[in-house]
Amino acid sequence: MANSISTHINLVTNKFTNLSKKSWLLAVVSLVLFSTGASGFIKQSTEGLEAVGTPHFDSLKVAEDAVIPVSRKVYISDIKANFARDWMNTYRSDTTKHYRNKVLNDYSKALKAHLVDRLTLSGWDVVDTYENGALIVNAQIKDLFITGPEKLTREHVLVRNIGQSSIVINVEGADKQTMFEIEDRRDAGGLDSVFIETDNAMNYSWFSQLMKDWAGKFVIYLDMSTNKENS
Protein backbone atom coordinates (compact mmCIF):
# COMPACT_ATOMS: atom_id res chain seq x y z
CA MET A 1 0.00 0.00 0.00
CA ALA A 2 2.82 2.42 0.87
CA ASN A 3 4.34 2.04 -2.61
CA SER A 4 1.05 2.71 -4.42
CA ILE A 5 0.41 5.76 -2.26
CA SER A 6 3.86 7.17 -2.99
CA THR A 7 3.33 6.59 -6.71
CA HIS A 8 -0.04 8.37 -6.61
CA ILE A 9 1.38 11.30 -4.67
CA ASN A 10 4.20 11.74 -7.18
CA LEU A 11 1.66 11.94 -9.99
CA VAL A 12 -0.24 14.70 -8.20
CA THR A 13 2.75 16.81 -7.12
CA ASN A 14 6.52 16.73 -7.47
CA LYS A 15 7.09 18.67 -4.27
CA PHE A 16 6.70 15.85 -1.77
CA THR A 17 9.78 13.76 -1.09
CA ASN A 18 11.07 12.13 2.10
CA LEU A 19 7.51 11.52 3.33
CA SER A 20 6.86 9.84 6.67
CA LYS A 21 5.68 6.38 5.54
CA LYS A 22 4.29 5.61 8.99
CA SER A 23 2.19 8.80 8.99
CA TRP A 24 0.92 8.15 5.47
CA LEU A 25 0.04 4.55 6.36
CA LEU A 26 -1.88 5.65 9.46
CA ALA A 27 -3.79 8.22 7.43
CA VAL A 28 -4.64 5.81 4.67
CA VAL A 29 -5.67 2.96 6.97
CA SER A 30 -8.10 5.34 8.66
CA LEU A 31 -9.28 7.07 5.50
CA VAL A 32 -9.45 4.36 2.88
CA LEU A 33 -11.95 1.73 4.03
CA PHE A 34 -13.95 1.35 0.85
CA SER A 35 -16.80 -0.87 -0.34
CA THR A 36 -18.84 -0.18 -3.47
CA GLY A 37 -22.63 -0.10 -3.09
CA ALA A 38 -25.37 -0.58 -5.68
CA SER A 39 -26.43 3.06 -5.24
CA GLY A 40 -23.30 4.23 -7.08
CA PHE A 41 -21.55 5.46 -3.93
CA ILE A 42 -18.45 4.17 -2.24
CA LYS A 43 -19.22 3.72 1.45
CA GLN A 44 -16.87 4.54 4.23
CA SER A 45 -17.57 4.50 8.14
CA THR A 46 -19.69 7.79 9.80
CA GLU A 47 -19.47 7.74 13.57
CA GLY A 48 -17.48 10.84 14.47
CA LEU A 49 -13.94 11.97 13.78
CA GLU A 50 -10.70 10.46 15.02
CA ALA A 51 -7.32 12.19 15.19
CA VAL A 52 -4.65 10.76 12.89
CA GLY A 53 -0.94 11.60 12.87
CA THR A 54 0.30 13.62 9.90
CA PRO A 55 3.57 15.43 9.08
CA HIS A 56 1.80 18.08 7.00
CA PHE A 57 -0.82 19.66 9.27
CA ASP A 58 -1.19 20.49 12.96
CA SER A 59 -4.34 18.35 13.06
CA LEU A 60 -5.97 15.74 10.83
CA LYS A 61 -9.25 14.12 11.88
CA VAL A 62 -11.00 11.44 9.86
CA ALA A 63 -14.42 9.84 10.06
CA GLU A 64 -14.83 6.18 10.88
CA ASP A 65 -17.71 6.12 8.39
CA ALA A 66 -18.61 8.45 5.51
CA VAL A 67 -20.30 8.20 2.15
CA ILE A 68 -18.31 9.62 -0.74
CA PRO A 69 -19.35 9.69 -4.40
CA VAL A 70 -17.77 7.75 -7.22
CA SER A 71 -17.87 10.90 -9.39
CA ARG A 72 -15.02 13.42 -9.29
CA LYS A 73 -17.25 16.43 -8.72
CA VAL A 74 -16.56 18.84 -5.90
CA TYR A 75 -18.22 22.04 -4.73
CA ILE A 76 -16.33 24.68 -2.72
CA SER A 77 -18.60 26.62 -0.36
CA ASP A 78 -18.06 30.31 0.40
CA ILE A 79 -14.75 30.78 2.18
CA LYS A 80 -14.84 32.84 5.37
CA ALA A 81 -11.92 34.73 6.89
CA ASN A 82 -11.25 36.69 10.06
CA PHE A 83 -8.44 38.57 11.74
CA ALA A 84 -6.90 37.39 14.99
CA ARG A 85 -8.30 39.06 18.11
CA ASP A 86 -4.81 40.31 19.03
CA TRP A 87 -4.45 41.86 15.58
CA MET A 88 -7.79 43.64 15.87
CA ASN A 89 -6.90 44.95 19.32
CA THR A 90 -3.60 46.28 17.98
CA TYR A 91 -4.53 47.59 14.56
CA ARG A 92 -8.27 48.30 14.46
CA SER A 93 -7.79 52.01 15.18
CA ASP A 94 -4.87 52.28 12.73
CA THR A 95 -6.62 50.70 9.74
CA THR A 96 -9.81 51.41 7.83
CA LYS A 97 -12.80 49.10 7.72
CA HIS A 98 -12.52 49.16 3.92
CA TYR A 99 -8.93 47.91 4.12
CA ARG A 100 -9.80 45.13 6.56
CA ASN A 101 -12.78 43.94 4.52
CA LYS A 102 -10.77 44.07 1.29
CA VAL A 103 -7.97 41.98 2.78
CA LEU A 104 -10.37 39.32 4.04
CA ASN A 105 -12.18 39.24 0.70
CA ASP A 106 -8.97 39.12 -1.37
CA TYR A 107 -7.40 36.38 0.77
CA SER A 108 -10.59 34.30 0.67
CA LYS A 109 -10.61 34.58 -3.13
CA ALA A 110 -6.94 33.62 -3.27
CA LEU A 111 -7.49 30.46 -1.23
CA LYS A 112 -10.45 29.47 -3.38
CA ALA A 113 -8.47 30.08 -6.58
CA HIS A 114 -5.62 27.87 -5.34
CA LEU A 115 -8.04 25.12 -4.30
CA VAL A 116 -9.70 25.24 -7.73
CA ASP A 117 -6.32 25.13 -9.49
CA ARG A 118 -5.02 22.16 -7.49
CA LEU A 119 -8.29 20.24 -7.66
CA THR A 120 -8.54 20.77 -11.42
CA LEU A 121 -4.92 19.73 -11.90
CA SER A 122 -5.67 16.51 -10.02
CA GLY A 123 -8.65 15.67 -12.24
CA TRP A 124 -11.53 17.02 -10.15
CA ASP A 125 -14.52 18.74 -11.73
CA VAL A 126 -15.08 21.85 -9.60
CA VAL A 127 -18.73 22.92 -9.96
CA ASP A 128 -19.96 26.48 -9.36
CA THR A 129 -23.19 25.37 -7.69
CA TYR A 130 -23.76 22.29 -5.57
CA GLU A 131 -24.83 19.18 -7.47
CA ASN A 132 -26.38 16.16 -5.80
CA GLY A 133 -23.70 13.63 -4.90
CA ALA A 134 -20.74 16.01 -5.16
CA LEU A 135 -18.21 16.40 -2.38
CA ILE A 136 -18.42 19.66 -0.45
CA VAL A 137 -15.24 21.47 0.60
CA ASN A 138 -15.66 23.97 3.45
CA ALA A 139 -12.66 26.20 4.15
CA GLN A 140 -11.96 29.02 6.58
CA ILE A 141 -9.02 31.37 7.07
CA LYS A 142 -8.76 31.98 10.82
CA ASP A 143 -6.84 34.33 13.08
CA LEU A 144 -5.09 36.19 10.27
CA PHE A 145 -2.25 38.35 11.58
CA ILE A 146 -0.55 40.75 9.17
CA THR A 147 2.55 42.22 10.79
CA GLY A 148 2.72 45.24 8.47
CA PRO A 149 -0.83 46.30 7.55
CA GLU A 150 -1.71 49.42 5.59
CA LYS A 151 -2.16 52.11 8.24
CA LEU A 152 -4.09 55.35 8.04
CA THR A 153 -0.78 57.21 8.24
CA ARG A 154 0.51 55.38 5.11
CA GLU A 155 3.86 55.05 6.85
CA HIS A 156 6.54 52.70 5.56
CA VAL A 157 6.57 49.42 7.48
CA LEU A 158 9.65 47.28 8.14
CA VAL A 159 9.12 43.69 9.31
CA ARG A 160 11.06 40.47 9.67
CA ASN A 161 8.01 38.23 9.42
CA ILE A 162 5.05 38.93 7.12
CA GLY A 163 2.57 37.37 9.54
CA GLN A 164 0.69 34.19 10.38
CA SER A 165 -2.61 32.53 9.62
CA SER A 166 -4.59 29.43 10.49
CA ILE A 167 -6.72 27.37 8.16
CA VAL A 168 -9.51 24.85 8.63
CA ILE A 169 -10.72 22.70 5.74
CA ASN A 170 -13.28 19.93 5.99
CA VAL A 171 -14.84 17.71 3.37
CA GLU A 172 -18.45 16.55 3.44
CA GLY A 173 -19.26 13.26 1.75
CA ALA A 174 -22.32 12.39 -0.31
CA ASP A 175 -24.35 11.99 2.91
CA LYS A 176 -23.37 15.56 4.03
CA GLN A 177 -21.37 14.09 6.92
CA THR A 178 -17.79 15.27 7.49
CA MET A 179 -15.34 12.85 5.92
CA PHE A 180 -12.16 14.47 7.21
CA GLU A 181 -10.92 17.79 8.55
CA ILE A 182 -7.55 19.49 8.66
CA GLU A 183 -6.34 22.40 10.77
CA ASP A 184 -3.02 24.17 10.51
CA ARG A 185 -1.24 27.39 11.49
CA ARG A 186 1.82 28.70 9.70
CA ASP A 187 4.01 31.75 9.26
CA ALA A 188 3.53 33.42 5.91
CA GLY A 189 7.30 33.84 5.69
CA GLY A 190 9.91 36.57 5.79
CA LEU A 191 13.62 37.09 6.30
CA ASP A 192 14.49 36.54 9.95
CA SER A 193 17.99 37.99 9.59
CA VAL A 194 16.98 41.35 8.09
CA PHE A 195 14.06 43.74 7.98
CA ILE A 196 12.08 44.05 4.76
CA GLU A 197 9.77 46.84 3.71
CA THR A 198 6.31 45.45 3.17
CA ASP A 199 3.11 46.72 1.58
CA ASN A 200 -0.26 45.32 0.52
CA ALA A 201 1.11 43.64 -2.60
CA MET A 202 3.95 41.95 -0.74
CA ASN A 203 1.69 40.83 2.10
CA TYR A 204 -0.76 39.34 -0.40
CA SER A 205 2.01 37.58 -2.34
CA TRP A 206 3.44 35.84 0.73
CA PHE A 207 0.07 34.82 2.14
CA SER A 208 -1.07 33.63 -1.30
CA GLN A 209 1.97 31.36 -1.49
CA LEU A 210 1.08 29.92 1.92
CA MET A 211 -2.47 29.23 0.72
CA LYS A 212 -1.13 27.59 -2.43
CA ASP A 213 0.95 25.24 -0.29
CA TRP A 214 -2.05 24.40 1.90
CA ALA A 215 -4.22 23.75 -1.15
CA GLY A 216 -1.66 21.39 -2.67
CA LYS A 217 -1.29 19.31 0.48
CA PHE A 218 -5.03 19.23 1.05
CA VAL A 219 -5.71 17.85 -2.43
CA ILE A 220 -3.18 15.06 -1.87
CA TYR A 221 -5.14 13.92 1.19
CA LEU A 222 -8.42 14.27 -0.67
CA ASP A 223 -7.09 12.12 -3.50
CA MET A 224 -5.90 9.46 -1.07
CA SER A 225 -9.27 9.31 0.66
CA THR A 226 -11.28 8.97 -2.56
CA ASN A 227 -9.04 6.81 -4.74
CA LYS A 228 -10.21 3.18 -4.91
CA GLU A 229 -6.76 2.12 -6.13
CA ASN A 230 -5.38 2.81 -2.64
CA SER A 231 -7.73 0.34 -0.98
mmCIF file of C-alpha atoms in Angstrom:
data_model
loop_
_atom_site.group_PDB
_atom_site.id
_atom_site.type_symbol
_atom_site.label_atom_id
_atom_site.label_comp_id
_atom_site.label_asym_id
_atom_site.label_seq_id
_atom_site.Cartn_x
_atom_site.Cartn_y
_atom_site.Cartn_z
ATOM 1 C CA MET A 1 0.000 0.000 0.000
ATOM 2 C CA ALA A 2 2.819 2.418 0.873
ATOM 3 C CA ASN A 3 4.343 2.045 -2.606
ATOM 4 C CA SER A 4 1.048 2.709 -4.421
ATOM 5 C CA ILE A 5 0.406 5.759 -2.256
ATOM 6 C CA SER A 6 3.861 7.167 -2.994
ATOM 7 C CA THR A 7 3.329 6.594 -6.714
ATOM 8 C CA HIS A 8 -0.040 8.368 -6.611
ATOM 9 C CA ILE A 9 1.382 11.300 -4.670
ATOM 10 C CA ASN A 10 4.198 11.738 -7.175
ATOM 11 C CA LEU A 11 1.660 11.941 -9.994
ATOM 12 C CA VAL A 12 -0.241 14.697 -8.197
ATOM 13 C CA THR A 13 2.747 16.809 -7.116
ATOM 14 C CA ASN A 14 6.522 16.732 -7.473
ATOM 15 C CA LYS A 15 7.093 18.674 -4.271
ATOM 16 C CA PHE A 16 6.697 15.851 -1.765
ATOM 17 C CA THR A 17 9.785 13.760 -1.091
ATOM 18 C CA ASN A 18 11.065 12.125 2.098
ATOM 19 C CA LEU A 19 7.506 11.521 3.334
ATOM 20 C CA SER A 20 6.861 9.835 6.667
ATOM 21 C CA LYS A 21 5.677 6.376 5.537
ATOM 22 C CA LYS A 22 4.289 5.613 8.989
ATOM 23 C CA SER A 23 2.192 8.799 8.989
ATOM 24 C CA TRP A 24 0.923 8.151 5.468
ATOM 25 C CA LEU A 25 0.045 4.554 6.364
ATOM 26 C CA LEU A 26 -1.879 5.654 9.462
ATOM 27 C CA ALA A 27 -3.787 8.219 7.430
ATOM 28 C CA VAL A 28 -4.638 5.806 4.675
ATOM 29 C CA VAL A 29 -5.669 2.956 6.967
ATOM 30 C CA SER A 30 -8.103 5.343 8.665
ATOM 31 C CA LEU A 31 -9.281 7.073 5.497
ATOM 32 C CA VAL A 32 -9.445 4.359 2.879
ATOM 33 C CA LEU A 33 -11.953 1.728 4.032
ATOM 34 C CA PHE A 34 -13.945 1.354 0.850
ATOM 35 C CA SER A 35 -16.796 -0.873 -0.338
ATOM 36 C CA THR A 36 -18.835 -0.177 -3.472
ATOM 37 C CA GLY A 37 -22.629 -0.104 -3.093
ATOM 38 C CA ALA A 38 -25.369 -0.578 -5.681
ATOM 39 C CA SER A 39 -26.425 3.058 -5.244
ATOM 40 C CA GLY A 40 -23.301 4.231 -7.079
ATOM 41 C CA PHE A 41 -21.550 5.459 -3.934
ATOM 42 C CA ILE A 42 -18.447 4.167 -2.240
ATOM 43 C CA LYS A 43 -19.222 3.719 1.449
ATOM 44 C CA GLN A 44 -16.865 4.542 4.229
ATOM 45 C CA SER A 45 -17.568 4.496 8.139
ATOM 46 C CA THR A 46 -19.690 7.790 9.804
ATOM 47 C CA GLU A 47 -19.472 7.744 13.571
ATOM 48 C CA GLY A 48 -17.477 10.841 14.471
ATOM 49 C CA LEU A 49 -13.935 11.967 13.778
ATOM 50 C CA GLU A 50 -10.703 10.456 15.024
ATOM 51 C CA ALA A 51 -7.316 12.192 15.192
ATOM 52 C CA VAL A 52 -4.654 10.757 12.891
ATOM 53 C CA GLY A 53 -0.940 11.603 12.872
ATOM 54 C CA THR A 54 0.297 13.624 9.899
ATOM 55 C CA PRO A 55 3.566 15.429 9.076
ATOM 56 C CA HIS A 56 1.800 18.083 6.998
ATOM 57 C CA PHE A 57 -0.819 19.660 9.274
ATOM 58 C CA ASP A 58 -1.194 20.488 12.958
ATOM 59 C CA SER A 59 -4.339 18.350 13.062
ATOM 60 C CA LEU A 60 -5.972 15.737 10.834
ATOM 61 C CA LYS A 61 -9.246 14.122 11.882
ATOM 62 C CA VAL A 62 -10.998 11.443 9.863
ATOM 63 C CA ALA A 63 -14.421 9.837 10.055
ATOM 64 C CA GLU A 64 -14.825 6.176 10.883
ATOM 65 C CA ASP A 65 -17.706 6.117 8.388
ATOM 66 C CA ALA A 66 -18.614 8.449 5.514
ATOM 67 C CA VAL A 67 -20.302 8.203 2.147
ATOM 68 C CA ILE A 68 -18.309 9.618 -0.745
ATOM 69 C CA PRO A 69 -19.348 9.690 -4.405
ATOM 70 C CA VAL A 70 -17.765 7.754 -7.222
ATOM 71 C CA SER A 71 -17.867 10.899 -9.389
ATOM 72 C CA ARG A 72 -15.019 13.415 -9.288
ATOM 73 C CA LYS A 73 -17.254 16.430 -8.725
ATOM 74 C CA VAL A 74 -16.556 18.841 -5.896
ATOM 75 C CA TYR A 75 -18.218 22.038 -4.726
ATOM 76 C CA ILE A 76 -16.335 24.683 -2.720
ATOM 77 C CA SER A 77 -18.601 26.615 -0.365
ATOM 78 C CA ASP A 78 -18.064 30.308 0.401
ATOM 79 C CA ILE A 79 -14.754 30.782 2.183
ATOM 80 C CA LYS A 80 -14.841 32.842 5.370
ATOM 81 C CA ALA A 81 -11.923 34.729 6.891
ATOM 82 C CA ASN A 82 -11.246 36.686 10.058
ATOM 83 C CA PHE A 83 -8.439 38.568 11.739
ATOM 84 C CA ALA A 84 -6.900 37.390 14.991
ATOM 85 C CA ARG A 85 -8.295 39.055 18.106
ATOM 86 C CA ASP A 86 -4.811 40.311 19.029
ATOM 87 C CA TRP A 87 -4.445 41.859 15.585
ATOM 88 C CA MET A 88 -7.790 43.640 15.869
ATOM 89 C CA ASN A 89 -6.903 44.949 19.322
ATOM 90 C CA THR A 90 -3.599 46.279 17.985
ATOM 91 C CA TYR A 91 -4.530 47.592 14.555
ATOM 92 C CA ARG A 92 -8.269 48.304 14.462
ATOM 93 C CA SER A 93 -7.794 52.013 15.182
ATOM 94 C CA ASP A 94 -4.868 52.276 12.733
ATOM 95 C CA THR A 95 -6.618 50.699 9.736
ATOM 96 C CA THR A 96 -9.815 51.411 7.834
ATOM 97 C CA LYS A 97 -12.802 49.103 7.719
ATOM 98 C CA HIS A 98 -12.518 49.163 3.919
ATOM 99 C CA TYR A 99 -8.928 47.913 4.119
ATOM 100 C CA ARG A 100 -9.796 45.129 6.558
ATOM 101 C CA ASN A 101 -12.781 43.938 4.516
ATOM 102 C CA LYS A 102 -10.768 44.065 1.290
ATOM 103 C CA VAL A 103 -7.968 41.977 2.777
ATOM 104 C CA LEU A 104 -10.370 39.318 4.043
ATOM 105 C CA ASN A 105 -12.178 39.244 0.702
ATOM 106 C CA ASP A 106 -8.968 39.117 -1.368
ATOM 107 C CA TYR A 107 -7.404 36.384 0.770
ATOM 108 C CA SER A 108 -10.592 34.303 0.666
ATOM 109 C CA LYS A 109 -10.614 34.583 -3.132
ATOM 110 C CA ALA A 110 -6.942 33.620 -3.270
ATOM 111 C CA LEU A 111 -7.489 30.462 -1.227
ATOM 112 C CA LYS A 112 -10.448 29.470 -3.383
ATOM 113 C CA ALA A 113 -8.468 30.077 -6.576
ATOM 114 C CA HIS A 114 -5.618 27.869 -5.342
ATOM 115 C CA LEU A 115 -8.041 25.122 -4.299
ATOM 116 C CA VAL A 116 -9.702 25.240 -7.725
ATOM 117 C CA ASP A 117 -6.321 25.128 -9.489
ATOM 118 C CA ARG A 118 -5.020 22.161 -7.493
ATOM 119 C CA LEU A 119 -8.292 20.238 -7.658
ATOM 120 C CA THR A 120 -8.538 20.767 -11.416
ATOM 121 C CA LEU A 121 -4.915 19.729 -11.901
ATOM 122 C CA SER A 122 -5.671 16.510 -10.020
ATOM 123 C CA GLY A 123 -8.651 15.672 -12.238
ATOM 124 C CA TRP A 124 -11.526 17.015 -10.147
ATOM 125 C CA ASP A 125 -14.518 18.738 -11.732
ATOM 126 C CA VAL A 126 -15.080 21.846 -9.597
ATOM 127 C CA VAL A 127 -18.726 22.921 -9.964
ATOM 128 C CA ASP A 128 -19.963 26.479 -9.362
ATOM 129 C CA THR A 129 -23.194 25.371 -7.687
ATOM 130 C CA TYR A 130 -23.760 22.292 -5.574
ATOM 131 C CA GLU A 131 -24.831 19.180 -7.469
ATOM 132 C CA ASN A 132 -26.376 16.159 -5.802
ATOM 133 C CA GLY A 133 -23.700 13.629 -4.896
ATOM 134 C CA ALA A 134 -20.738 16.011 -5.157
ATOM 135 C CA LEU A 135 -18.208 16.398 -2.381
ATOM 136 C CA ILE A 136 -18.419 19.663 -0.452
ATOM 137 C CA VAL A 137 -15.244 21.474 0.602
ATOM 138 C CA ASN A 138 -15.658 23.974 3.451
ATOM 139 C CA ALA A 139 -12.662 26.202 4.148
ATOM 140 C CA GLN A 140 -11.965 29.022 6.579
ATOM 141 C CA ILE A 141 -9.023 31.368 7.073
ATOM 142 C CA LYS A 142 -8.757 31.977 10.818
ATOM 143 C CA ASP A 143 -6.841 34.331 13.079
ATOM 144 C CA LEU A 144 -5.085 36.186 10.267
ATOM 145 C CA PHE A 145 -2.252 38.349 11.582
ATOM 146 C CA ILE A 146 -0.546 40.751 9.171
ATOM 147 C CA THR A 147 2.552 42.225 10.792
ATOM 148 C CA GLY A 148 2.716 45.238 8.469
ATOM 149 C CA PRO A 149 -0.829 46.300 7.552
ATOM 150 C CA GLU A 150 -1.710 49.419 5.589
ATOM 151 C CA LYS A 151 -2.156 52.106 8.239
ATOM 152 C CA LEU A 152 -4.089 55.351 8.037
ATOM 153 C CA THR A 153 -0.776 57.214 8.235
ATOM 154 C CA ARG A 154 0.508 55.383 5.105
ATOM 155 C CA GLU A 155 3.860 55.046 6.851
ATOM 156 C CA HIS A 156 6.540 52.699 5.562
ATOM 157 C CA VAL A 157 6.565 49.416 7.476
ATOM 158 C CA LEU A 158 9.652 47.282 8.141
ATOM 159 C CA VAL A 159 9.124 43.694 9.306
ATOM 160 C CA ARG A 160 11.063 40.473 9.665
ATOM 161 C CA ASN A 161 8.009 38.226 9.421
ATOM 162 C CA ILE A 162 5.053 38.931 7.124
ATOM 163 C CA GLY A 163 2.566 37.373 9.539
ATOM 164 C CA GLN A 164 0.688 34.189 10.382
ATOM 165 C CA SER A 165 -2.608 32.527 9.617
ATOM 166 C CA SER A 166 -4.594 29.433 10.487
ATOM 167 C CA ILE A 167 -6.723 27.366 8.157
ATOM 168 C CA VAL A 168 -9.515 24.848 8.631
ATOM 169 C CA ILE A 169 -10.717 22.699 5.741
ATOM 170 C CA ASN A 170 -13.275 19.925 5.994
ATOM 171 C CA VAL A 171 -14.843 17.711 3.371
ATOM 172 C CA GLU A 172 -18.445 16.546 3.444
ATOM 173 C CA GLY A 173 -19.258 13.256 1.754
ATOM 174 C CA ALA A 174 -22.322 12.387 -0.309
ATOM 175 C CA ASP A 175 -24.345 11.988 2.906
ATOM 176 C CA LYS A 176 -23.375 15.556 4.025
ATOM 177 C CA GLN A 177 -21.367 14.093 6.920
ATOM 178 C CA THR A 178 -17.794 15.274 7.488
ATOM 179 C CA MET A 179 -15.339 12.848 5.924
ATOM 180 C CA PHE A 180 -12.165 14.469 7.212
ATOM 181 C CA GLU A 181 -10.920 17.792 8.551
ATOM 182 C CA ILE A 182 -7.549 19.495 8.655
ATOM 183 C CA GLU A 183 -6.340 22.395 10.774
ATOM 184 C CA ASP A 184 -3.021 24.168 10.505
ATOM 185 C CA ARG A 185 -1.242 27.390 11.487
ATOM 186 C CA ARG A 186 1.823 28.695 9.704
ATOM 187 C CA ASP A 187 4.006 31.754 9.265
ATOM 188 C CA ALA A 188 3.532 33.421 5.906
ATOM 189 C CA GLY A 189 7.302 33.842 5.688
ATOM 190 C CA GLY A 190 9.906 36.569 5.791
ATOM 191 C CA LEU A 191 13.618 37.092 6.298
ATOM 192 C CA ASP A 192 14.489 36.535 9.951
ATOM 193 C CA SER A 193 17.986 37.993 9.592
ATOM 194 C CA VAL A 194 16.979 41.353 8.087
ATOM 195 C CA PHE A 195 14.058 43.738 7.983
ATOM 196 C CA ILE A 196 12.082 44.050 4.764
ATOM 197 C CA GLU A 197 9.769 46.845 3.713
ATOM 198 C CA THR A 198 6.305 45.453 3.168
ATOM 199 C CA ASP A 199 3.111 46.720 1.580
ATOM 200 C CA ASN A 200 -0.256 45.323 0.523
ATOM 201 C CA ALA A 201 1.113 43.645 -2.601
ATOM 202 C CA MET A 202 3.953 41.948 -0.745
ATOM 203 C CA ASN A 203 1.690 40.826 2.097
ATOM 204 C CA TYR A 204 -0.758 39.344 -0.402
ATOM 205 C CA SER A 205 2.007 37.583 -2.338
ATOM 206 C CA TRP A 206 3.440 35.836 0.730
ATOM 207 C CA PHE A 207 0.072 34.824 2.141
ATOM 208 C CA SER A 208 -1.071 33.633 -1.298
ATOM 209 C CA GLN A 209 1.967 31.356 -1.490
ATOM 210 C CA LEU A 210 1.076 29.919 1.922
ATOM 211 C CA MET A 211 -2.468 29.226 0.722
ATOM 212 C CA LYS A 212 -1.126 27.586 -2.434
ATOM 213 C CA ASP A 213 0.950 25.241 -0.287
ATOM 214 C CA TRP A 214 -2.047 24.398 1.900
ATOM 215 C CA ALA A 215 -4.218 23.746 -1.154
ATOM 216 C CA GLY A 216 -1.661 21.387 -2.675
ATOM 217 C CA LYS A 217 -1.290 19.313 0.478
ATOM 218 C CA PHE A 218 -5.032 19.225 1.053
ATOM 219 C CA VAL A 219 -5.710 17.849 -2.433
ATOM 220 C CA ILE A 220 -3.184 15.058 -1.872
ATOM 221 C CA TYR A 221 -5.140 13.918 1.186
ATOM 222 C CA LEU A 222 -8.424 14.271 -0.671
ATOM 223 C CA ASP A 223 -7.086 12.119 -3.497
ATOM 224 C CA MET A 224 -5.904 9.460 -1.069
ATOM 225 C CA SER A 225 -9.270 9.312 0.664
ATOM 226 C CA THR A 226 -11.284 8.971 -2.556
ATOM 227 C CA ASN A 227 -9.044 6.812 -4.735
ATOM 228 C CA LYS A 228 -10.209 3.181 -4.907
ATOM 229 C CA GLU A 229 -6.765 2.116 -6.133
ATOM 230 C CA ASN A 230 -5.377 2.813 -2.645
ATOM 231 C CA SER A 231 -7.733 0.336 -0.981
#
